[in-house]
XYZ file of C-alpha atoms in Angstrom:
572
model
C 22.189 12.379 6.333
C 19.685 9.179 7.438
C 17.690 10.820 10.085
C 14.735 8.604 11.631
C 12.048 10.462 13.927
C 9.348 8.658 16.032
C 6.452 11.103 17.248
C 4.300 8.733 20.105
C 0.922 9.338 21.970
C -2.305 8.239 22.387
C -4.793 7.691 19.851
C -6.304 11.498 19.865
C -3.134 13.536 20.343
C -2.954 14.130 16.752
C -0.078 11.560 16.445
C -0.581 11.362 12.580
C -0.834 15.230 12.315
C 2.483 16.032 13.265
C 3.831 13.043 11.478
C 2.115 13.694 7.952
C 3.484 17.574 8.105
C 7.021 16.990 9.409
C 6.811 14.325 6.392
C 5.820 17.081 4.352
C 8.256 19.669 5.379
C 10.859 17.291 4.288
C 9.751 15.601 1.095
C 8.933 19.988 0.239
C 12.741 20.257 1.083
C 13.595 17.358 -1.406
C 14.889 14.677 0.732
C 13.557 11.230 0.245
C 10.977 10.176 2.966
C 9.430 7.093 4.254
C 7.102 6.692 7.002
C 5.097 3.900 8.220
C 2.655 3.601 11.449
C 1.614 1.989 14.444
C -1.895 2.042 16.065
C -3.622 0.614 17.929
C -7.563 -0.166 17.271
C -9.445 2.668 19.576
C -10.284 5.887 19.253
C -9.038 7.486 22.601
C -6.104 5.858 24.565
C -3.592 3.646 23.883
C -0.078 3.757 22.526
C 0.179 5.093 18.860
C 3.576 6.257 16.881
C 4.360 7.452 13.712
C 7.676 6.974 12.009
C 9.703 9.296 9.827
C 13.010 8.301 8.035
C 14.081 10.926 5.807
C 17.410 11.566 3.567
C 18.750 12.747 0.460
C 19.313 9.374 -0.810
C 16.541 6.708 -1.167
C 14.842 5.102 1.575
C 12.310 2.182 1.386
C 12.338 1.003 5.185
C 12.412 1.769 8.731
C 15.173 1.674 10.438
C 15.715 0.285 14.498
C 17.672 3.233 15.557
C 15.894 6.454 16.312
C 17.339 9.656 16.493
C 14.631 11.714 17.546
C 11.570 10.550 19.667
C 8.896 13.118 20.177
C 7.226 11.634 23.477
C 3.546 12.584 24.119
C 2.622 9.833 26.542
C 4.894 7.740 29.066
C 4.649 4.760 27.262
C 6.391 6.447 23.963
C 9.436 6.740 26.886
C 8.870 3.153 28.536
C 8.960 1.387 24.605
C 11.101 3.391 22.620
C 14.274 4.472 24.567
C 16.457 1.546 24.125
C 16.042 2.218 20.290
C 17.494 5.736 20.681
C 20.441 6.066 18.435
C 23.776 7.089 19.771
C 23.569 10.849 19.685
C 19.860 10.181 19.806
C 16.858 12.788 21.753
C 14.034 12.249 23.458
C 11.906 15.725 23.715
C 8.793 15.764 26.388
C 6.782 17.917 28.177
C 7.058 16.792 31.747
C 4.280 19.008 32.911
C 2.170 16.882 30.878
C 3.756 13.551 31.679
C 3.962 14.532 35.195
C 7.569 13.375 35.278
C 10.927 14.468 35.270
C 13.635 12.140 33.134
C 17.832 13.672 34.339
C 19.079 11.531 31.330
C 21.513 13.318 29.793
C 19.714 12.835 25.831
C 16.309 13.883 27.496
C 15.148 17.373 27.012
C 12.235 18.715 28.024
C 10.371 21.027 26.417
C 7.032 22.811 27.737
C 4.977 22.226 24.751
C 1.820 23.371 26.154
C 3.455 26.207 27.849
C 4.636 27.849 25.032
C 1.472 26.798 22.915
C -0.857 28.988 25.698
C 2.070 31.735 25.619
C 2.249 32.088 21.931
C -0.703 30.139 20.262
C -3.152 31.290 22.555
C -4.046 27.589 23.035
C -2.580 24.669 24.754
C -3.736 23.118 21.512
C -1.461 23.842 19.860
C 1.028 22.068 21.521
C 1.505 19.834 18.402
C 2.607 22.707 16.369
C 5.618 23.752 19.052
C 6.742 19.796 19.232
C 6.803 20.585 14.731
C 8.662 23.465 15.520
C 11.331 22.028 18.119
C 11.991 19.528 15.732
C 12.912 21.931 13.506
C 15.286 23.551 15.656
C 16.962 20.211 17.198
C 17.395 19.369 13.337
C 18.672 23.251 12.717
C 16.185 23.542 9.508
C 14.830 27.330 9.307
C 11.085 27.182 9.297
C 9.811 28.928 5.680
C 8.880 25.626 4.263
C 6.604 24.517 7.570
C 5.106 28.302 7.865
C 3.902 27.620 3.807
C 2.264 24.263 4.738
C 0.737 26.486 7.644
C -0.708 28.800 5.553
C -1.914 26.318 2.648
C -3.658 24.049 5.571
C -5.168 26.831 7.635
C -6.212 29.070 4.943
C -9.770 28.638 5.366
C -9.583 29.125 9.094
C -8.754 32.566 8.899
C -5.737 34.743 10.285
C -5.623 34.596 13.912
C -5.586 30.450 13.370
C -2.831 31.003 10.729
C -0.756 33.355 12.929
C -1.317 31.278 16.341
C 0.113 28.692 15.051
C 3.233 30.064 13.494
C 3.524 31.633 16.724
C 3.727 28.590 18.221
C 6.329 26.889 15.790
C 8.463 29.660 16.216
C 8.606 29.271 19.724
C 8.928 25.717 19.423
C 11.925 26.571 17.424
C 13.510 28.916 19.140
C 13.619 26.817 22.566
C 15.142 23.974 20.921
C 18.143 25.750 19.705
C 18.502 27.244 22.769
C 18.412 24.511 24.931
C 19.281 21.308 22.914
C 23.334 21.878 23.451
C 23.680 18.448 22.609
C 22.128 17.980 19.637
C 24.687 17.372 16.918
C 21.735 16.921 13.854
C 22.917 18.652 10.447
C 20.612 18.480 7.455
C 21.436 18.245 3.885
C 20.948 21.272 1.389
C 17.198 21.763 -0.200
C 16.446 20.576 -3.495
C 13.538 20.093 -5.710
C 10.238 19.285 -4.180
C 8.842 15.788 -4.025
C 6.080 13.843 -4.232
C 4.844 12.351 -1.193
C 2.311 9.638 -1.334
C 0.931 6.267 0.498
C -0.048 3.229 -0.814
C -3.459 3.536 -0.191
C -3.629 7.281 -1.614
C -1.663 5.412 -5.076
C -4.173 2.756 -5.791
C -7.289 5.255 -5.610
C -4.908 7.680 -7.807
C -4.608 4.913 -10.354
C -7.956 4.255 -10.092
C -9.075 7.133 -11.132
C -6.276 7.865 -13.610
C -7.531 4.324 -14.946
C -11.480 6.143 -15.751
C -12.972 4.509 -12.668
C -16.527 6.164 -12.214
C -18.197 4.430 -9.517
C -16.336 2.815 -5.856
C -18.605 1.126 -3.615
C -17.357 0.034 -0.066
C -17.748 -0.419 3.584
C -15.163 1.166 5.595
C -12.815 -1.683 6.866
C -9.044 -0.484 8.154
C -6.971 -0.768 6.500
C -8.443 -0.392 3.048
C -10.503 2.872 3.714
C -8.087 5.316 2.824
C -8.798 4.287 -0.549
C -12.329 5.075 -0.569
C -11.570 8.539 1.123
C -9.188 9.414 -1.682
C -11.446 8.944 -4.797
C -14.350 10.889 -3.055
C -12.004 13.555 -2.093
C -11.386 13.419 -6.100
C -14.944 12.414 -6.750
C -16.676 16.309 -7.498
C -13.554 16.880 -9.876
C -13.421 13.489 -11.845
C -17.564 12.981 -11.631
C -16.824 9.187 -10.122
C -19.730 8.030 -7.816
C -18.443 6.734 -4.414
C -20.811 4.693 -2.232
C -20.486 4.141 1.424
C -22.609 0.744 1.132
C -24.468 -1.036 4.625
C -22.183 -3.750 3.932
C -19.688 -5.665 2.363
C -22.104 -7.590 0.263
C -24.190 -4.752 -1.154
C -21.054 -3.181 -1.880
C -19.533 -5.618 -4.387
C -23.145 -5.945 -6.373
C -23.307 -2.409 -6.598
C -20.183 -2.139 -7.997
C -21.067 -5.238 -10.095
C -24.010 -3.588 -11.351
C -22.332 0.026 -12.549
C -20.144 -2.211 -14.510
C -22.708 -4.408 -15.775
C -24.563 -0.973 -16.491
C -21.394 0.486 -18.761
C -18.725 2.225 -16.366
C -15.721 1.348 -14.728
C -16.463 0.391 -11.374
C -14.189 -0.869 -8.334
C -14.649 -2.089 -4.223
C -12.319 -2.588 -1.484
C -12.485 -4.716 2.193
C -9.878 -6.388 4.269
C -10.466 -9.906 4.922
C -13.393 -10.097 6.648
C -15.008 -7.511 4.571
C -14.118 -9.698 1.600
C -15.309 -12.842 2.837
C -18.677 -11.305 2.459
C -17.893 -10.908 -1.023
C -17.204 -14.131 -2.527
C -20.670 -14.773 -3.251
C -20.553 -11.832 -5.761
C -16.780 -12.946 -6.884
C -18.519 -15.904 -8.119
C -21.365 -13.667 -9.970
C -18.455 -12.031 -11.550
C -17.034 -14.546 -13.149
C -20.285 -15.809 -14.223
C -21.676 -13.376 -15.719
C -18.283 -12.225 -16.819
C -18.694 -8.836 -15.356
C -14.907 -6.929 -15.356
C -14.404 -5.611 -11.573
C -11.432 -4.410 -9.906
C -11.202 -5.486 -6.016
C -8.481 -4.393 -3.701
C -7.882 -6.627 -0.407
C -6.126 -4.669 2.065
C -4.784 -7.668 4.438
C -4.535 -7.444 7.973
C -4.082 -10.057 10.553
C -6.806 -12.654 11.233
C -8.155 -14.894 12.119
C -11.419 -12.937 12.526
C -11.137 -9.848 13.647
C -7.668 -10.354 14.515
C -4.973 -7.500 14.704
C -7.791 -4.873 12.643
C -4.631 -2.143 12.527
C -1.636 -4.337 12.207
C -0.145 -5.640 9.347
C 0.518 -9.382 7.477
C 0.361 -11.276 4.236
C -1.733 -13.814 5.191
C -4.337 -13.681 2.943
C -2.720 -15.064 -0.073
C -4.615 -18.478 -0.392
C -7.505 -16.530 0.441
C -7.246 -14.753 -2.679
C -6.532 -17.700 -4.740
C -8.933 -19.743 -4.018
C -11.749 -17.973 -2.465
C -15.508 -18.020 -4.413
C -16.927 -21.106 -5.417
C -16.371 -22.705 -8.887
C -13.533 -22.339 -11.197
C -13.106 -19.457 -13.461
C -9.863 -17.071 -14.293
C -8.823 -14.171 -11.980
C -5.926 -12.239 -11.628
C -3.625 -10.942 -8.461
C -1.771 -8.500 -8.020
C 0.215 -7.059 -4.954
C 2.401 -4.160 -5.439
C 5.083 -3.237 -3.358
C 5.360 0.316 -3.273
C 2.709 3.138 -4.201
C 4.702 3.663 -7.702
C 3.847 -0.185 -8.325
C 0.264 0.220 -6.788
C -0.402 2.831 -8.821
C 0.624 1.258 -12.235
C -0.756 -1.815 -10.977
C -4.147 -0.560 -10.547
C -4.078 0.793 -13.612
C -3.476 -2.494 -15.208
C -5.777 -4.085 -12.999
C -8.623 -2.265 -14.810
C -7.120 -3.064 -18.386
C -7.099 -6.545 -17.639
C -10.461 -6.539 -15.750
C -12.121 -4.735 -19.081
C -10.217 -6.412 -21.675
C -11.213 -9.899 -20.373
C -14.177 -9.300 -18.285
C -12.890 -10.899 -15.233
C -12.513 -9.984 -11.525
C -8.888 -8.553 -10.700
C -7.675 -8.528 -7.035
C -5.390 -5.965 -6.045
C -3.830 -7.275 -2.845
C -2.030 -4.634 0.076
C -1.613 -4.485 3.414
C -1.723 -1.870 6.065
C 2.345 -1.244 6.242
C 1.730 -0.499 2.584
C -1.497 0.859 2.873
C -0.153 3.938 5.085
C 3.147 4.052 4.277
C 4.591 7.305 2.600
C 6.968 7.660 -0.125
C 8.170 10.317 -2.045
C 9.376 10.131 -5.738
C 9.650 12.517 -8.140
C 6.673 11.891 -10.372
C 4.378 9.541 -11.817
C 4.915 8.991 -15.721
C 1.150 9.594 -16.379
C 2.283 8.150 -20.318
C 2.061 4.776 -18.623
C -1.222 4.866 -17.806
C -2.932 2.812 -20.262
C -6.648 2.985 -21.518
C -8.718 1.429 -24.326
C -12.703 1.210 -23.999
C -13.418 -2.207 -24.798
C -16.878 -1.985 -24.165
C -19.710 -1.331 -27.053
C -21.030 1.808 -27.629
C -22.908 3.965 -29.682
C -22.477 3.429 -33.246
C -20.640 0.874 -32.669
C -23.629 -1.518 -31.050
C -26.172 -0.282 -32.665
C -24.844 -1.491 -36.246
C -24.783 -5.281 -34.851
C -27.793 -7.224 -36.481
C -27.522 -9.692 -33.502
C -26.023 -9.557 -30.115
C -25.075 -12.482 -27.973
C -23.405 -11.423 -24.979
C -21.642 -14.439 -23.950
C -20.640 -15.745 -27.496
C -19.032 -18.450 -28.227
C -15.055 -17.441 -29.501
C -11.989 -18.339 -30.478
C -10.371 -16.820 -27.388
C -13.576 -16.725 -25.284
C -13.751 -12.938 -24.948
C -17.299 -11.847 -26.265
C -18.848 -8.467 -27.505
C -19.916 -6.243 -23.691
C -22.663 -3.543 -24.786
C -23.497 -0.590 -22.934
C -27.187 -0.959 -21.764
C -29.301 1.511 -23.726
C -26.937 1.778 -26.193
C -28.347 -1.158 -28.194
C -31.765 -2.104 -29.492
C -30.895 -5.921 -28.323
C -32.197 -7.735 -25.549
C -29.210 -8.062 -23.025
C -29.721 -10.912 -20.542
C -27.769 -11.832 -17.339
C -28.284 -14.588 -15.368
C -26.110 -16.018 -12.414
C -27.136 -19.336 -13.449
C -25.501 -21.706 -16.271
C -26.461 -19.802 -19.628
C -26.364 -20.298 -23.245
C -25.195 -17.254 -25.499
C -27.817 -15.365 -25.262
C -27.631 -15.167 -21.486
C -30.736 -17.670 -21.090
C -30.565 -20.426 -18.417
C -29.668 -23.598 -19.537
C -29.605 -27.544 -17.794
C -27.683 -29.661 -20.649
C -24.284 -30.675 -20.557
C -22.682 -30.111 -23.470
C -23.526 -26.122 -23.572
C -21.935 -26.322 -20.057
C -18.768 -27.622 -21.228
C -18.657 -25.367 -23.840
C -19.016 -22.229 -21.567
C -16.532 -23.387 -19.219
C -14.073 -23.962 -21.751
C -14.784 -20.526 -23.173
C -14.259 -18.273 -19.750
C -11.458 -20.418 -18.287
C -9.472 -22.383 -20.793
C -9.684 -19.904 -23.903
C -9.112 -16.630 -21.726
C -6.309 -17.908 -19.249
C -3.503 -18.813 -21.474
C -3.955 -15.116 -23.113
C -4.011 -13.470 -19.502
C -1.119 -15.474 -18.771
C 1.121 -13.588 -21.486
C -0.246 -10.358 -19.804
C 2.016 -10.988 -16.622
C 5.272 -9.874 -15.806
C 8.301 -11.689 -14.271
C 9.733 -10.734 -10.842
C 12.389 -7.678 -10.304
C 15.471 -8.689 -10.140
C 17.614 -6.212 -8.019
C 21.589 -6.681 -7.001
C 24.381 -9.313 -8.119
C 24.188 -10.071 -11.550
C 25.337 -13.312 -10.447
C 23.893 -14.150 -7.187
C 24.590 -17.192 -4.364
C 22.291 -16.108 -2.354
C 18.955 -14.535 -3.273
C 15.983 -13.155 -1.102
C 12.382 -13.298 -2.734
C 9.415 -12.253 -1.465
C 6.504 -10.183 -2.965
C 4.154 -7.652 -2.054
C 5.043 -5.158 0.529
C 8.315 -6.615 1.317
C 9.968 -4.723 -1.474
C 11.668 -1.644 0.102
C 13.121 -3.638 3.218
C 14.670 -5.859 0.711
C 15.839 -3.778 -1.793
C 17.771 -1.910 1.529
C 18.740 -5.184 2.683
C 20.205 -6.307 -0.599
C 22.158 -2.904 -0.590
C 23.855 -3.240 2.981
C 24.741 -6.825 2.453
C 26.474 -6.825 -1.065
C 30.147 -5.476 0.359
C 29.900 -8.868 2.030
C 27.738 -11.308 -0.266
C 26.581 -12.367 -4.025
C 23.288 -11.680 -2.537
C 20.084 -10.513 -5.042
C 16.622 -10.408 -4.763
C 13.488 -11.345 -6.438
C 10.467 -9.348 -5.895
C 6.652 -10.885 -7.381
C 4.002 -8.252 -7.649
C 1.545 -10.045 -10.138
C 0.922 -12.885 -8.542
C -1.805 -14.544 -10.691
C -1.623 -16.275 -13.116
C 1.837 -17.033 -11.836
C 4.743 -15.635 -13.776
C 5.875 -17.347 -17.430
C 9.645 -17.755 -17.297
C 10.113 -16.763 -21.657
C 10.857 -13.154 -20.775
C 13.332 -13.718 -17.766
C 13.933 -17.032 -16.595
C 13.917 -16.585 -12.644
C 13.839 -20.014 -11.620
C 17.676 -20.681 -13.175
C 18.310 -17.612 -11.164
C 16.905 -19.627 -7.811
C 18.398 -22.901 -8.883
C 21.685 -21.244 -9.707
C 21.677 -20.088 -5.933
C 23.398 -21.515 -2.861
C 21.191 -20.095 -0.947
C 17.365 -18.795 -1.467
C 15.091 -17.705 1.009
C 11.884 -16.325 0.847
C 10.430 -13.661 3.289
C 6.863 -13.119 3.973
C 4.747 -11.274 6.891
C 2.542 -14.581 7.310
C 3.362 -17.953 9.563
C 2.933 -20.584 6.671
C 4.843 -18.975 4.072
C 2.032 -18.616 1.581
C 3.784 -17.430 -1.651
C 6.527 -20.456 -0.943
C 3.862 -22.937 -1.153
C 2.505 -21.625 -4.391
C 5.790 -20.851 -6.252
C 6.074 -24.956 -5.421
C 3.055 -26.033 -6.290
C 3.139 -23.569 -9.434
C 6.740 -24.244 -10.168
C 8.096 -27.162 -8.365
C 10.487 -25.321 -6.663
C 11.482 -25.205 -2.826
C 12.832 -22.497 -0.980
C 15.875 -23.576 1.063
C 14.671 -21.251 3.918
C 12.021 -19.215 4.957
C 11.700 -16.310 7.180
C 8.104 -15.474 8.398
C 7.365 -12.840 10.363
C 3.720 -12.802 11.918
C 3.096 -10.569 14.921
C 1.538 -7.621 13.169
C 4.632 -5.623 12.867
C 6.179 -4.915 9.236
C 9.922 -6.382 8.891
C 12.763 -3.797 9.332
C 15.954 -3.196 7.806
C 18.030 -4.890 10.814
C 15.804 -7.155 11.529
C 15.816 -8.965 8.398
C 19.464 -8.801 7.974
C 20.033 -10.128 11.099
C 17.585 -12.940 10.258
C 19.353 -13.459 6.955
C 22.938 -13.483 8.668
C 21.550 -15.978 10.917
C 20.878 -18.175 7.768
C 23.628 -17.670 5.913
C 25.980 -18.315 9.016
C-alpha cells in the first residue's frame, strides 16, 4: 500500500482542512504519512492543493502519480489529470463545477447535495469529499467520527452530528458508486505522531526553555510563532507579534540580555531587516536563536513557494566578523533536535544561531513514532542567584582562555552590568585604542570558533557502504533523497550525504566524508537554488568540486521521479 491523494481548490475552500484531517485519519490508523502543499499568495481565488502520501512503510517524498484527486475547482482537473495513476480517480461535484467529465476514472459526487441533505449545510461539503474518500479507499469511518468529535466539541451537538451526517453520506455514495475503484488499505496499527516542520522547531523551542518569541508574521516562518503561543498559557513563554522585523530581533535581544531564553523568526526579507541587530548580537555577545524560513526571492519573490537560496545570505549577512552557527534540518525529527541544540550552543557561547528551513519543510507533515524527549539537552549557563552574588567583581566581557565570559542575570547581582554596541573594554565601557580591539576580537572569534567547531556533526551517510555514485545535498532535500537512494540501489553503488549543520562547516575526525566523495565516480549535489550554494561552500570550505549539480529553482520542492530521472540523466 503507497496511496497518494491530492485535494485542489481555491484559496478559501478549506483546501488545508480536509488535507490536515484525512492526514490525521491515517497517521491515527498507523500508516506513515507525508504531505506537503501548494498555494498560492491570496486569500480568495486561485489554485491551491494539498498532497497526501500515506503507507505502512516510510515515506519522505511526494510522489508524481496520484491516485486520488479530490477536485474542488476546474483548474485541480485542467493541472492534475495527466498525473492520475493507472487505476487512478478523480471525484467532483459537477453541480459546482458546472461541468460534466464521461471519463471513465471520473466520478462525480454531489458534495453539496448531500452536505444540505444530511449536514443541514452546503458547508459541509468538505466533510462528504472526507467521507467519500473514505469509502473509495474502503476504510470504515470510527477513526474520522473521533477526530469529529475531539475538533467540534466545543461547538456543540447538532455541529458534531451534522457533520458525521455528512461523512457518512459521503461514504456511503462512494461505495456505491465507485465500481471501479480497486483501493485496499493496510490493517491499523499503533497511532502516530503527525507533525510539520514548522510545528517541530517551535516544539523544540520550547522543549529547549524558550520564554520569550518575538516576530512579524512572514510566510513561511509564521507557523512557528503560532505554535509556541498556542503553547504559550501552558509553558508561561511570552510571544510578541512585533510592528516589524527590526523591533522584533531587539526585543528578543533584550529578554536575553535581561536573563531568559529568547528566539525570532522571518523569511528573507524579514531577516534582512535584522542584520543590524545580528551584528548587536555578536557584539554584545548576546546568545539568540533565529530561524530563516527561505522562500524564493529576489524581493518579494515567490512569498509561498519554496527554495534554498538563502544560504550565502546566512553566511555572510551582518556587518563585521564574529562566529555564528547554521543549521538546516531536514525533517521535523532533525528540526526539532536541532533547535534544541541551537539554544545550547547559542547559551553556551553567547552567539547568534540560525536555524535555516524552507516552506516545503516548513508545512510538510510527518509522522514518527515519538520524540526521545532524553535528547533534549539543557544546562543554564547563565549567572544566577547565589551564584552572582558571591563574585567580588564582575566583568562581563572578560578576557579568557577560550573567550567565553561570566553572563549575569540583571538584578541578580549587585554589579554594574554595561552593554554597549560599540568597541568595549571588559567592563562593557567604550573604548578607541587598538590593542584592546585586537584583544576582543581575538576573544569572540578566534578563541570561541575552534571550540564551536568540535560542537558540529558530520553529514548522514545513508545506502552503499561502498558507493560510486553519491548524492549530497542538505537541508530539506533529505526525504526525496533518502527515497531516491532506496529505488536506485537494485541498479547502482549509489549513497548519499545529507549536511544539516552547516556552520562552522563539518570537521572530517569523526567520519571522513570527503574520502567518501573522492572515492566516488560520480557525486552530485542537489539543491532547490540556481547557483548551487552549498557546492560553492563545500569548495571554498573544502576544496572539493562536485562533478555535477542538479538545481532546481521554480518554487516547487524536488520529487521522487523527478530527481531520479535527473540523476539517470547524469549517470547515463
Amino acid at each position: 500500500m503507497d496511496y497518494s491523494i491530492k485535494i485542489g481548490g481555491e484559496a478559501g475552500q478549506g483546501i488545508q482542512t480536509i488535507g490536515e484531517t484525512l492526514s490525521k485519519v491515517f497517521s491515527s490508523a498507523g500508516y506513515h504519512v507525508f504531505t506537503h502543499q501548494d498555494y498560492e499568495s491570496r486569500i480568495r481565488g486561485g489554485h491551491n492543493f494539498f498532497q497526501i502520501r500515506f503507507s505502512e512503510k516510510s515515506v519522505m517524498a511526494s510522489r508524481d502519480k496520484i491516485d486520488i484527486i479530490v477536485a474542488f475547482d476546474k483548474a485541480s482537473i485542467e493541472q492534475h489529470e495527466r498525473e492520475l495513476s493507472e487505476y487512478g480517480q478523480i471525484i467532483y461535484d459537477s453541480s459546482t463545477l458546472k461541468q460534466k467529465y464521461e471519463k471513465s476514472y471520473f466520478l462525480d459526487i454531489p458534495f453539496t447535495e448531500l452536505a444540505v441533505k444530511h449536514g443541514k449545510n452546503k458547508i459541509m461539503a468538505n466533510t462528504v469529499a472526507i467521507g467519500a474518500v473514505h469509502g473509495m479507499l474502503g476504510m470504515e469511518l470510527d477513526i474520522l467520527i473521533k477526530i469529529i468529535k475531539d475538533t467540534f466539541i466545543k461547538k456543540g451537538e447538532d455541529i458534531i452530528k451534522a457533520n458525521i451526517d455528512s461523512a457518512i453520506a459521503g461514504h456511503d455514495y462512494a461505495i456505491k458508486q465507485c465500481l471501479k475503484c480497486s483501493f485496499a488499505t493496510a490493517p491499523f496499527t499503533k497511532p502516530k505522531m503527525l507533525i510539520a516542520g514548522n510545528d517541530a522547531i517551535g516544539l523544540g523551542a520550547i522543549a529547549s526553555g524558550c520564554k520569550f518569541y518575538a516576530a512579524y508574521p512572514m510566510t513561511p516562518s509564521t507557523g512557528i510563532m503560532l505554535y509556541i503561543s498556542s503553547k504559550a498559557k501552558e509553558y508561561g513563554i511570552i510571544v510578541e507579534q512585533a510592528e516589524d522585523e527590526i523591533s522584533a530581533i531587539n526585543m528578543a535581544l533584550g529578554a536575553s540580555f535581561a536573563g531568559v531564553r529568547a528566539m525570532t523568526g522571518s523569511s528573507g526579507g524579514g531577516f534582512a531587516l535584522m542584520v543590524e541587530g545580528l551584528s548587536l548580537a555578536a557584539m554584545t555577545e548576546t546568545p539568540i536563536v533565529i530561524a530563516l524560513a527561505q522562500r524564493p526571492g529576489p524581493a518579494t519573490g515567490f512569498p509561498t513557494r519554496t527554495e534554498q537560496a538563502e544560504l550565502q545570505f546566512a553566511l555572510y549577512t551582518a556587518h563585521g566578523e564574529f562566529p555564528r552557527v547554521i543549521f538546516a534540518p531536514g525533517t521535523p525529527e532533525q528540526a526539532f533536535y536541532l533547535t534544541n541544540k541551537a539554544f545550547d550552543i547559542a547559551e553556551k557561547y553567547q552567539i547568534p544561531v540560525l536555524i535555516l528551513t524552507d516552506q516545503y519543510l516548513a508545512d510538510s507533515q510527518w509522522t514518527y513514532d515519538n520524540f526521545d524527549i532524553s535528547k533534549i539537552k539543557y544546562i543554564d549557563y547563565r549567572l544566577r542567584g547565589d551564584a552572582l552574588k558571591s563574585l567580588k567583581e564582575y566583568k562581563r566581557h572578560a578576557f579568557t582562555n577560550n573567550g567565553i565570559t561570566p553572563l549575569a542575570v540583571l538584578g541578580d547581582s549587585k554589579h554594574l552590568v554595561v552593554a554597549d554596541s560599540d568597541e568595549h573594554d571588559e567592563e562593557g565601557h567604550i573604548i578607541e585604542d587598538a590593542e584592546t580591539r585586537v584583544k576582543m576580537v581575538d576573544k569572540r572569534l578566534f578563541k570561541k570558533l575552534p571550540l564551536i567547531h568540535k560542537e558540529i556533526e558530520p553529514p548522514l551517510f545513508y545506502g552503499h557502504q561502498n558507493p560510486e555514485i553519491v548524492i549530497s545535498g542538505w537541508g530539506s532535500t533529505y526525504g526525496v533523497m533518502k527515497e531516491v537512494v532506496d529505488e536506485l540501489l537494485s541498479n547502482w553503488d549509489i549513497a548519499m550525504l545529507h549536511f544539516s549543520e552547516i556552520y562552522p562547516f563539518p570537521p572530517t575526525n569523526k567520519f571522513n566524508y570527503l574520502k567518501v566523495l573522492k572515492d566516488a565516480k560520480i557525486t552530485i549535489c542537489i539543491e532547490n537554488n540556481a547557483t548551487g550554494q552549498f557546492a560553492k561552500l563545500m569548495r571554498t570550505e573544502t576544496g572539493y568540486s562536485f562533478n555535477q549539480l542538479i538545481n532546481k529553482y521554480d518554487g516547487r520542492p524536488f520529487t521522487i521521479e523527478f530527481l531520479m530521472g535527473e540523476i539517470d540523466a547524469l549517470i547515463r
